[in-house]
GROMACS .gro file of C-alpha atoms in nm:
model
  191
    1UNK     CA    1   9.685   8.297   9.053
    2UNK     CA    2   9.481   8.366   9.384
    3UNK     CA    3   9.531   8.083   9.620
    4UNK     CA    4   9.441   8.085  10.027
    5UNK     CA    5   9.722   8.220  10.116
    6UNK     CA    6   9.710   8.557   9.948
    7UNK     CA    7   9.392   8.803   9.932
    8UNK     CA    8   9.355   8.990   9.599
    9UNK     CA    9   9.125   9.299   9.625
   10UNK     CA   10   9.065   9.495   9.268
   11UNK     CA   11   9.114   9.307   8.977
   12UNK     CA   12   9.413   9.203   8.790
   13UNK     CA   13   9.413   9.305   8.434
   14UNK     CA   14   9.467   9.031   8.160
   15UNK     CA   15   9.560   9.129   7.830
   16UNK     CA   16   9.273   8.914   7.648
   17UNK     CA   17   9.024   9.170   7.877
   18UNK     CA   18   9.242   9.418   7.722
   19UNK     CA   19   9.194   9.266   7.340
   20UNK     CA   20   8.821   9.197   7.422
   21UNK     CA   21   8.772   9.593   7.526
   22UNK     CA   22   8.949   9.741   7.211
   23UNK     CA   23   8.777   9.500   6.955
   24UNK     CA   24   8.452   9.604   7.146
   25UNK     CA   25   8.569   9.976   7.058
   26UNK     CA   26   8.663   9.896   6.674
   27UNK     CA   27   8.329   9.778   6.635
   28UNK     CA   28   8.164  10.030   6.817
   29UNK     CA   29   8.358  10.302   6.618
   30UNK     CA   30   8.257  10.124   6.293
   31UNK     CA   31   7.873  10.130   6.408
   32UNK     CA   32   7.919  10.467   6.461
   33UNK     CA   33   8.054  10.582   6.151
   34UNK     CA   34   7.764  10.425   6.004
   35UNK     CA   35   8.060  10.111   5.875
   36UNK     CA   36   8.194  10.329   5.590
   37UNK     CA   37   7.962  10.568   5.537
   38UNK     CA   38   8.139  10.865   5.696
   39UNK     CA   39   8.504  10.945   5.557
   40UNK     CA   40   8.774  10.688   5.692
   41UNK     CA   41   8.916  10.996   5.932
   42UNK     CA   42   8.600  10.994   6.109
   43UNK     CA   43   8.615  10.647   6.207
   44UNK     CA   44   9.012  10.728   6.265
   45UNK     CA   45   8.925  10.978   6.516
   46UNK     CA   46   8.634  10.796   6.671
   47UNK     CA   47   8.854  10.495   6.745
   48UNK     CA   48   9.131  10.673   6.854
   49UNK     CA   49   8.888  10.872   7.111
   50UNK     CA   50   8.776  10.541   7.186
   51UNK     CA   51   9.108  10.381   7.298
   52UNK     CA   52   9.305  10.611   7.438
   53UNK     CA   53   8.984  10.750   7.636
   54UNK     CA   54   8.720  10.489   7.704
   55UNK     CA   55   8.997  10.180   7.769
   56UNK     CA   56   9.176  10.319   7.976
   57UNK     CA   57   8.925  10.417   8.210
   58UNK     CA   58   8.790  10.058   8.236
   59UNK     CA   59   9.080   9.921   8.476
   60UNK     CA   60   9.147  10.001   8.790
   61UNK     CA   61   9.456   9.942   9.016
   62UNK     CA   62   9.445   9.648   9.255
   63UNK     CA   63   9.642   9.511   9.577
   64UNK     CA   64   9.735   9.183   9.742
   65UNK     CA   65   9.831   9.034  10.044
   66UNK     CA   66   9.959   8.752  10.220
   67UNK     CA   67  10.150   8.658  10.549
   68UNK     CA   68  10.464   8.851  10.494
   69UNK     CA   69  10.336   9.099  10.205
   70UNK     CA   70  10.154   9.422  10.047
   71UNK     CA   71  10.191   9.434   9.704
   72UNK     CA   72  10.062   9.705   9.541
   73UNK     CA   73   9.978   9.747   9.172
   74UNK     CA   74   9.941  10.079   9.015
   75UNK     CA   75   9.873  10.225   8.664
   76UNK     CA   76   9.920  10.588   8.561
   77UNK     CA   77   9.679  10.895   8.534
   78UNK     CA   78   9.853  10.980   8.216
   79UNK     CA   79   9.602  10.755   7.929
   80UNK     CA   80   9.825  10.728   7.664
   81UNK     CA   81  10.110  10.563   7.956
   82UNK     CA   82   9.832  10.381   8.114
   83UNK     CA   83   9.756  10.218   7.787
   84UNK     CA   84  10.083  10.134   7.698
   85UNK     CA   85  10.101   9.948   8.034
   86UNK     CA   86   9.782   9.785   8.005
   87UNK     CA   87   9.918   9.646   7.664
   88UNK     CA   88  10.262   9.533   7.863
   89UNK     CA   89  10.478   9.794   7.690
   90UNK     CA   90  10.523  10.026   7.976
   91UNK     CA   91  10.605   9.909   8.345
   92UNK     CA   92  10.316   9.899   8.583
   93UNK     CA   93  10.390  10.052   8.929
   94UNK     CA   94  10.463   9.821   9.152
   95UNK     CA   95  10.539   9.860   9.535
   96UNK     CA   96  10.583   9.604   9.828
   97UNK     CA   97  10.566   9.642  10.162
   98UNK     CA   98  10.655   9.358  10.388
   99UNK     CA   99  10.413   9.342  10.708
  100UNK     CA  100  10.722   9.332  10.947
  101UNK     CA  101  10.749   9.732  10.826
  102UNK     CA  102  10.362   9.793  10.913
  103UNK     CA  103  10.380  10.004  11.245
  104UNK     CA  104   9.959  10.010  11.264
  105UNK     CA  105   9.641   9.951  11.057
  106UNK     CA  106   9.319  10.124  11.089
  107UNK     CA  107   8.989  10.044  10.847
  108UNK     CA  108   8.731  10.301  10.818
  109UNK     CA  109   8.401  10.400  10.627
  110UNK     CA  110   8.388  10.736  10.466
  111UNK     CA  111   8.038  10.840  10.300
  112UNK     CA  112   8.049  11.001   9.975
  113UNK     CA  113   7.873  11.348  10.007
  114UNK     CA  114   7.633  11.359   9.735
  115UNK     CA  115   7.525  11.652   9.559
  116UNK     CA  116   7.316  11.507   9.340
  117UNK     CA  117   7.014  11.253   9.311
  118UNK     CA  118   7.207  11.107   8.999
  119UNK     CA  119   7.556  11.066   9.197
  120UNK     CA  120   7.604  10.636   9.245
  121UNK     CA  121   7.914  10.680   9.330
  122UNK     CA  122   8.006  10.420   9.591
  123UNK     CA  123   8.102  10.544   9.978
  124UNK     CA  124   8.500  10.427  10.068
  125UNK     CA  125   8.602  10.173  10.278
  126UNK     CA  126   9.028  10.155  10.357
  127UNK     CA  127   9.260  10.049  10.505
  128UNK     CA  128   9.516  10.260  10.623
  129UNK     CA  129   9.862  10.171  10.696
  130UNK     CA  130  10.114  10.395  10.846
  131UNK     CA  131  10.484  10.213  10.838
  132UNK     CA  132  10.781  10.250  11.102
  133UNK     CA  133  10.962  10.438  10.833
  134UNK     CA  134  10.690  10.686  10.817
  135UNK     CA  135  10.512  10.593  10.474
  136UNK     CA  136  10.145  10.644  10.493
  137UNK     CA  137   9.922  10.414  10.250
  138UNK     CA  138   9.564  10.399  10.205
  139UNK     CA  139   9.396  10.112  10.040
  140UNK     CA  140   9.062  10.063   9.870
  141UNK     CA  141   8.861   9.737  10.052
  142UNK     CA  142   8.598   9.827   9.754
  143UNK     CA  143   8.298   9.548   9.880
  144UNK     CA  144   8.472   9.304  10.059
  145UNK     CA  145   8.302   9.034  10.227
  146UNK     CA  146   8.369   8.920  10.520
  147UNK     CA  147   8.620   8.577  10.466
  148UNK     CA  148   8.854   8.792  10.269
  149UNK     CA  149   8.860   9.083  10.543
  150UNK     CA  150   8.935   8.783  10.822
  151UNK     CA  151   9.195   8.608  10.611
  152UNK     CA  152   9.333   8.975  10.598
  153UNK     CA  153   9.300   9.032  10.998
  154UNK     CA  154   9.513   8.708  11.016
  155UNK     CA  155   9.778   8.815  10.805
  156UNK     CA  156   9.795   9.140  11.016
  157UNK     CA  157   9.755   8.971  11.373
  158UNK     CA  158  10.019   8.694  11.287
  159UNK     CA  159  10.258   9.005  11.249
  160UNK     CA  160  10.171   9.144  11.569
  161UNK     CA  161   9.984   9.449  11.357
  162UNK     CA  162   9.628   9.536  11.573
  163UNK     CA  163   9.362   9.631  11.332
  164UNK     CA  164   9.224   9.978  11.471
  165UNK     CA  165   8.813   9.939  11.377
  166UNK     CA  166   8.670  10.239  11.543
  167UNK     CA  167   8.355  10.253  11.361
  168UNK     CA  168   8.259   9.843  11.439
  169UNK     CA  169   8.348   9.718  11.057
  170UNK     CA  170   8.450   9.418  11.123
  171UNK     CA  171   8.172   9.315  11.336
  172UNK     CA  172   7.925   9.446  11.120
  173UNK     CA  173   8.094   9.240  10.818
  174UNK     CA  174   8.070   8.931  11.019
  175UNK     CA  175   7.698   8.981  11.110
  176UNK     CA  176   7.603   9.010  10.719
  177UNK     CA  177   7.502   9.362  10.733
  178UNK     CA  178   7.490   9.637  10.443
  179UNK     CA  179   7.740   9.933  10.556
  180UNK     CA  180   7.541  10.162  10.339
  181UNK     CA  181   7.237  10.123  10.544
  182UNK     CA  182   7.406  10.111  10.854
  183UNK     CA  183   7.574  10.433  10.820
  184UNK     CA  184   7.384  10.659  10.632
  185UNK     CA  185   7.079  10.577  10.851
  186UNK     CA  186   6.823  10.448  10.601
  187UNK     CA  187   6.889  10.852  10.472
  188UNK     CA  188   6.916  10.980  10.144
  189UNK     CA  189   7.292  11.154  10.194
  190UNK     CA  190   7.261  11.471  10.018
  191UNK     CA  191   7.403  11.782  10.099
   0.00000   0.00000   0.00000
């Protein structure tokens, strides 16, 4: 589905991961409920805590580009919709936005305050977009690596878009180093 000339960042779901993560919650849901031991309306709640909990939570929306297009896909805070459109009966979110509308891009690291020693919560890297129509968008780069943030710069600089990189990203991508160390100092971020 990916190719060279488009840039996928998150990951698409499939409906066998789907399958794969709900039989992994039947079974776990059996092994729980001790397989039969407990009443059958245990094991009814158990998996249904399971599924329309747990799943849910285990995709994530995603984003592509290529030379003339954003698309982004989006699923739902609601987990009972969320499921449904995970399974394919209930339309995913989908928006496009064609790079001729894309008035600016900026890309910036944001630290994630911790206020705990247990928080491993990742820091954010975006990309921001602001359109000529006004439309503000901010989009997760999660861990790129470096090829996939050039291809990306291409796309934008073949449409006349200038990346703004305040901070130095992209030169830090291209010389291999870890963001995390770079910007929190070697420091343990606490508050």
């Amino acid at each position: 589905m990916q190719n060279a000339n488009e840039i996928v960042i998150g990951k698409p779901v499939k409906i066998s991961h789907v399958l794969i993560g709900a039989a992994a919650i039947v079974i776990l849901s059996l092994f729980v409920t001790g397989f039969g031991y407990l009443p059958w309306w245990v094991f009814l709640i158990v998996l249904i805590l399971g599924i329309f909990i747990t799943l849910p939570t285990c995709f994530n929306s995603y984003w592509r580009i290529n030379k003339e297009e954003v698309k982004l896909t989006s699923y739902s805070n609601n987990d009972a919709v969320k499921l449904m459109q995970l399974l394919g009966l209930h339309k995913k979110d989908e928006q496009v936005i064609k790079l001729a509308n894309i008035e600016n891009a900026k890309i910036a690291y944001k630290k994630n305050i911790r206020i705990s020693p247990v928080d491993f919560n990742p820091d954010y890297l975006n990309l921001y977009l602001d359109t000529k129509d006004g439309q503000k968008y901010t989009l997760s780069l999660g861990n790129i690596d470096y090829q996939k943030l050039d291809t990306i710069i291409q796309f934008l600089k073949e449409n006349q878009i200038e990346l703004i990189d305040k901070q130095g990203i992209v030169q830090l991508l291209r010389e291999n180093k870890n963001l995390f160390t770079h910007f929190h100092n070697k420091k343990w971020t606490a508050v």
